[in-house]
Amino acid sequence: MADIEKLVEQLSELTVLEAAELSKALEEKWGVSASAAVAVAAAPGAGGGDAGGAAEEKDEFEVVLTGDGGKKIQVIKEVRAITGLGLGEAKALVEGAPKTVKEGATKDEAEEIKSKIEAAGGTVELK
């Protein structure tokens, strides 16, 4: 039990960027995807087994920065404002594109983030 508490303490000290990298590393290592698990969990109640569930509009989006468009500094500033990351973490996120900026965003929130980053010169994809 002490090992679990120690692990929880170590994970609590991770930055947002480090936690995202850990998540991706575990997804690759275990061959799973957190977004696929959410989609599978939501599917049974979606349409009662009929094909109408497939036409349902998506309500959660992942905002992925795909590039800085040659305006890295402006995009870093915007990413910092959106995510609350520190300068080094935001710089690493922008330089490591494609990277997820926000997960589980509503449609309006995702569109707003996309427009802000694109206005700064970056390119964004909504998933």
PDB file of C-alpha atoms in Angstrom:
ATOM      1  CA  MET A   1       0.000   0.000   0.000  1.00  0.00           C
ATOM      2  CA  ALA A   2       2.915   2.340   0.718  1.00  0.00           C
ATOM      3  CA  ASP A   3       4.151   1.819  -2.852  1.00  0.00           C
ATOM      4  CA  ILE A   4       0.808   2.980  -4.247  1.00  0.00           C
ATOM      5  CA  GLU A   5       0.830   6.094  -2.070  1.00  0.00           C
ATOM      6  CA  LYS A   6       4.398   6.832  -3.171  1.00  0.00           C
ATOM      7  CA  LEU A   7       3.392   6.439  -6.831  1.00  0.00           C
ATOM      8  CA  VAL A   8       0.385   8.734  -6.344  1.00  0.00           C
ATOM      9  CA  GLU A   9       2.673  11.330  -4.775  1.00  0.00           C
ATOM     10  CA  GLN A  10       5.139  11.108  -7.681  1.00  0.00           C
ATOM     11  CA  LEU A  11       2.361  11.416 -10.262  1.00  0.00           C
ATOM     12  CA  SER A  12       0.938  14.435  -8.436  1.00  0.00           C
ATOM     13  CA  GLU A  13       4.234  16.250  -8.956  1.00  0.00           C
ATOM     14  CA  LEU A  14       4.096  15.941 -12.768  1.00  0.00           C
ATOM     15  CA  THR A  15       3.444  19.009 -14.892  1.00  0.00           C
ATOM     16  CA  VAL A  16       0.533  18.978 -17.326  1.00  0.00           C
ATOM     17  CA  LEU A  17       2.894  18.390 -20.238  1.00  0.00           C
ATOM     18  CA  GLU A  18       4.667  15.534 -18.438  1.00  0.00           C
ATOM     19  CA  ALA A  19       1.306  13.952 -17.562  1.00  0.00           C
ATOM     20  CA  ALA A  20       0.229  14.154 -21.212  1.00  0.00           C
ATOM     21  CA  GLU A  21       3.505  12.542 -22.315  1.00  0.00           C
ATOM     22  CA  LEU A  22       3.044   9.811 -19.679  1.00  0.00           C
ATOM     23  CA  SER A  23      -0.462   9.159 -20.945  1.00  0.00           C
ATOM     24  CA  LYS A  24       0.741   8.803 -24.536  1.00  0.00           C
ATOM     25  CA  ALA A  25       3.623   6.538 -23.477  1.00  0.00           C
ATOM     26  CA  LEU A  26       1.258   4.263 -21.548  1.00  0.00           C
ATOM     27  CA  GLU A  27      -1.188   4.177 -24.467  1.00  0.00           C
ATOM     28  CA  GLU A  28       1.644   3.056 -26.761  1.00  0.00           C
ATOM     29  CA  LYS A  29       3.062   0.564 -24.251  1.00  0.00           C
ATOM     30  CA  TRP A  30      -0.290  -1.052 -23.471  1.00  0.00           C
ATOM     31  CA  GLY A  31      -1.770  -0.684 -26.963  1.00  0.00           C
ATOM     32  CA  VAL A  32      -4.836   1.227 -25.749  1.00  0.00           C
ATOM     33  CA  SER A  33      -6.317   4.641 -26.293  1.00  0.00           C
ATOM     34  CA  ALA A  34      -8.155   6.682 -23.674  1.00  0.00           C
ATOM     35  CA  SER A  35     -10.337   8.278 -26.355  1.00  0.00           C
ATOM     36  CA  ALA A  36     -11.301   4.848 -27.720  1.00  0.00           C
ATOM     37  CA  ALA A  37     -12.333   3.734 -24.226  1.00  0.00           C
ATOM     38  CA  VAL A  38     -14.585   6.778 -23.880  1.00  0.00           C
ATOM     39  CA  ALA A  39     -16.158   6.111 -27.287  1.00  0.00           C
ATOM     40  CA  VAL A  40     -16.784   2.445 -26.449  1.00  0.00           C
ATOM     41  CA  ALA A  41     -18.248   3.334 -23.053  1.00  0.00           C
ATOM     42  CA  ALA A  42     -20.589   5.886 -24.610  1.00  0.00           C
ATOM     43  CA  ALA A  43     -21.724   3.670 -27.482  1.00  0.00           C
ATOM     44  CA  PRO A  44     -24.072   1.233 -25.657  1.00  0.00           C
ATOM     45  CA  GLY A  45     -26.443   3.975 -24.480  1.00  0.00           C
ATOM     46  CA  ALA A  46     -26.165   6.030 -27.639  1.00  0.00           C
ATOM     47  CA  GLY A  47     -28.802   4.475 -29.846  1.00  0.00           C
ATOM     48  CA  GLY A  48     -30.210   1.353 -28.255  1.00  0.00           C
ATOM     49  CA  GLY A  49     -28.576  -0.769 -30.958  1.00  0.00           C
ATOM     50  CA  ASP A  50     -29.935   1.040 -34.015  1.00  0.00           C
ATOM     51  CA  ALA A  51     -27.841   2.781 -36.677  1.00  0.00           C
ATOM     52  CA  GLY A  52     -29.080   6.233 -35.584  1.00  0.00           C
ATOM     53  CA  GLY A  53     -26.335   6.435 -32.955  1.00  0.00           C
ATOM     54  CA  ALA A  54     -23.699   6.872 -35.662  1.00  0.00           C
ATOM     55  CA  ALA A  55     -25.306  10.132 -36.838  1.00  0.00           C
ATOM     56  CA  GLU A  56     -25.165  11.640 -33.335  1.00  0.00           C
ATOM     57  CA  GLU A  57     -23.137  14.842 -33.126  1.00  0.00           C
ATOM     58  CA  LYS A  58     -19.856  14.659 -31.248  1.00  0.00           C
ATOM     59  CA  ASP A  59     -19.886  16.647 -27.991  1.00  0.00           C
ATOM     60  CA  GLU A  60     -16.229  16.377 -26.910  1.00  0.00           C
ATOM     61  CA  PHE A  61     -13.288  17.429 -29.015  1.00  0.00           C
ATOM     62  CA  GLU A  62      -9.536  17.173 -28.855  1.00  0.00           C
ATOM     63  CA  VAL A  63      -7.706  20.313 -30.015  1.00  0.00           C
ATOM     64  CA  VAL A  64      -4.417  19.326 -31.657  1.00  0.00           C
ATOM     65  CA  LEU A  65      -1.738  21.870 -32.593  1.00  0.00           C
ATOM     66  CA  THR A  66      -0.342  20.679 -35.932  1.00  0.00           C
ATOM     67  CA  GLY A  67       2.171  23.460 -36.566  1.00  0.00           C
ATOM     68  CA  ASP A  68       3.307  26.951 -35.635  1.00  0.00           C
ATOM     69  CA  GLY A  69       3.037  28.408 -39.147  1.00  0.00           C
ATOM     70  CA  GLY A  70       6.428  30.048 -38.774  1.00  0.00           C
ATOM     71  CA  LYS A  71       5.158  32.265 -35.948  1.00  0.00           C
ATOM     72  CA  LYS A  72       6.392  30.195 -33.034  1.00  0.00           C
ATOM     73  CA  ILE A  73       6.579  32.993 -30.452  1.00  0.00           C
ATOM     74  CA  GLN A  74       3.012  34.180 -31.058  1.00  0.00           C
ATOM     75  CA  VAL A  75       1.704  30.608 -30.967  1.00  0.00           C
ATOM     76  CA  ILE A  76       3.613  29.881 -27.731  1.00  0.00           C
ATOM     77  CA  LYS A  77       2.043  32.974 -26.146  1.00  0.00           C
ATOM     78  CA  GLU A  78      -1.426  31.845 -27.183  1.00  0.00           C
ATOM     79  CA  VAL A  79      -0.861  28.262 -25.991  1.00  0.00           C
ATOM     80  CA  ARG A  80       0.296  29.622 -22.617  1.00  0.00           C
ATOM     81  CA  ALA A  81      -2.821  31.776 -22.343  1.00  0.00           C
ATOM     82  CA  ILE A  82      -5.108  28.859 -23.212  1.00  0.00           C
ATOM     83  CA  THR A  83      -3.472  26.128 -21.140  1.00  0.00           C
ATOM     84  CA  GLY A  84      -1.844  27.987 -18.263  1.00  0.00           C
ATOM     85  CA  LEU A  85       1.447  26.172 -18.977  1.00  0.00           C
ATOM     86  CA  GLY A  86       4.785  27.724 -18.137  1.00  0.00           C
ATOM     87  CA  LEU A  87       6.996  29.145 -20.855  1.00  0.00           C
ATOM     88  CA  GLY A  88       9.212  26.048 -21.165  1.00  0.00           C
ATOM     89  CA  GLU A  89       6.255  23.653 -21.254  1.00  0.00           C
ATOM     90  CA  ALA A  90       4.366  25.725 -23.844  1.00  0.00           C
ATOM     91  CA  LYS A  91       7.524  26.011 -25.968  1.00  0.00           C
ATOM     92  CA  ALA A  92       8.025  22.226 -25.805  1.00  0.00           C
ATOM     93  CA  LEU A  93       4.395  21.654 -26.788  1.00  0.00           C
ATOM     94  CA  VAL A  94       4.622  23.998 -29.799  1.00  0.00           C
ATOM     95  CA  GLU A  95       7.996  22.654 -30.935  1.00  0.00           C
ATOM     96  CA  GLY A  96       6.774  19.073 -30.559  1.00  0.00           C
ATOM     97  CA  ALA A  97       3.706  19.560 -32.775  1.00  0.00           C
ATOM     98  CA  PRO A  98       1.524  17.749 -33.506  1.00  0.00           C
ATOM     99  CA  LYS A  99       0.533  17.842 -29.842  1.00  0.00           C
ATOM    100  CA  THR A 100      -2.787  17.986 -28.021  1.00  0.00           C
ATOM    101  CA  VAL A 101      -3.529  21.407 -26.548  1.00  0.00           C
ATOM    102  CA  LYS A 102      -6.888  20.538 -24.963  1.00  0.00           C
ATOM    103  CA  GLU A 103      -8.823  17.295 -24.492  1.00  0.00           C
ATOM    104  CA  GLY A 104     -12.529  16.981 -23.748  1.00  0.00           C
ATOM    105  CA  ALA A 105     -13.378  20.464 -24.986  1.00  0.00           C
ATOM    106  CA  THR A 106     -16.925  21.371 -25.943  1.00  0.00           C
ATOM    107  CA  LYS A 107     -17.576  22.278 -29.563  1.00  0.00           C
ATOM    108  CA  ASP A 108     -17.709  26.016 -28.797  1.00  0.00           C
ATOM    109  CA  GLU A 109     -14.580  25.881 -26.635  1.00  0.00           C
ATOM    110  CA  ALA A 110     -12.684  23.878 -29.272  1.00  0.00           C
ATOM    111  CA  GLU A 111     -13.684  26.322 -32.030  1.00  0.00           C
ATOM    112  CA  GLU A 112     -12.632  29.278 -29.853  1.00  0.00           C
ATOM    113  CA  ILE A 113      -9.222  27.723 -29.107  1.00  0.00           C
ATOM    114  CA  LYS A 114      -8.766  26.889 -32.784  1.00  0.00           C
ATOM    115  CA  SER A 115      -9.558  30.437 -33.881  1.00  0.00           C
ATOM    116  CA  LYS A 116      -7.182  31.951 -31.281  1.00  0.00           C
ATOM    117  CA  ILE A 117      -4.266  29.734 -32.285  1.00  0.00           C
ATOM    118  CA  GLU A 118      -4.936  30.265 -36.000  1.00  0.00           C
ATOM    119  CA  ALA A 119      -5.085  34.031 -35.419  1.00  0.00           C
ATOM    120  CA  ALA A 120      -1.619  33.756 -33.835  1.00  0.00           C
ATOM    121  CA  GLY A 121      -0.385  31.939 -36.965  1.00  0.00           C
ATOM    122  CA  GLY A 122      -0.599  28.286 -35.884  1.00  0.00           C
ATOM    123  CA  THR A 123      -2.461  25.403 -37.483  1.00  0.00           C
ATOM    124  CA  VAL A 124      -4.980  23.356 -35.518  1.00  0.00           C
ATOM    125  CA  GLU A 125      -6.973  20.192 -36.068  1.00  0.00           C
ATOM    126  CA  LEU A 126     -10.102  19.212 -34.144  1.00  0.00           C
ATOM    127  CA  LYS A 127     -10.608  15.538 -33.477  1.00  0.00           C
TER     128      LYS A 127
END
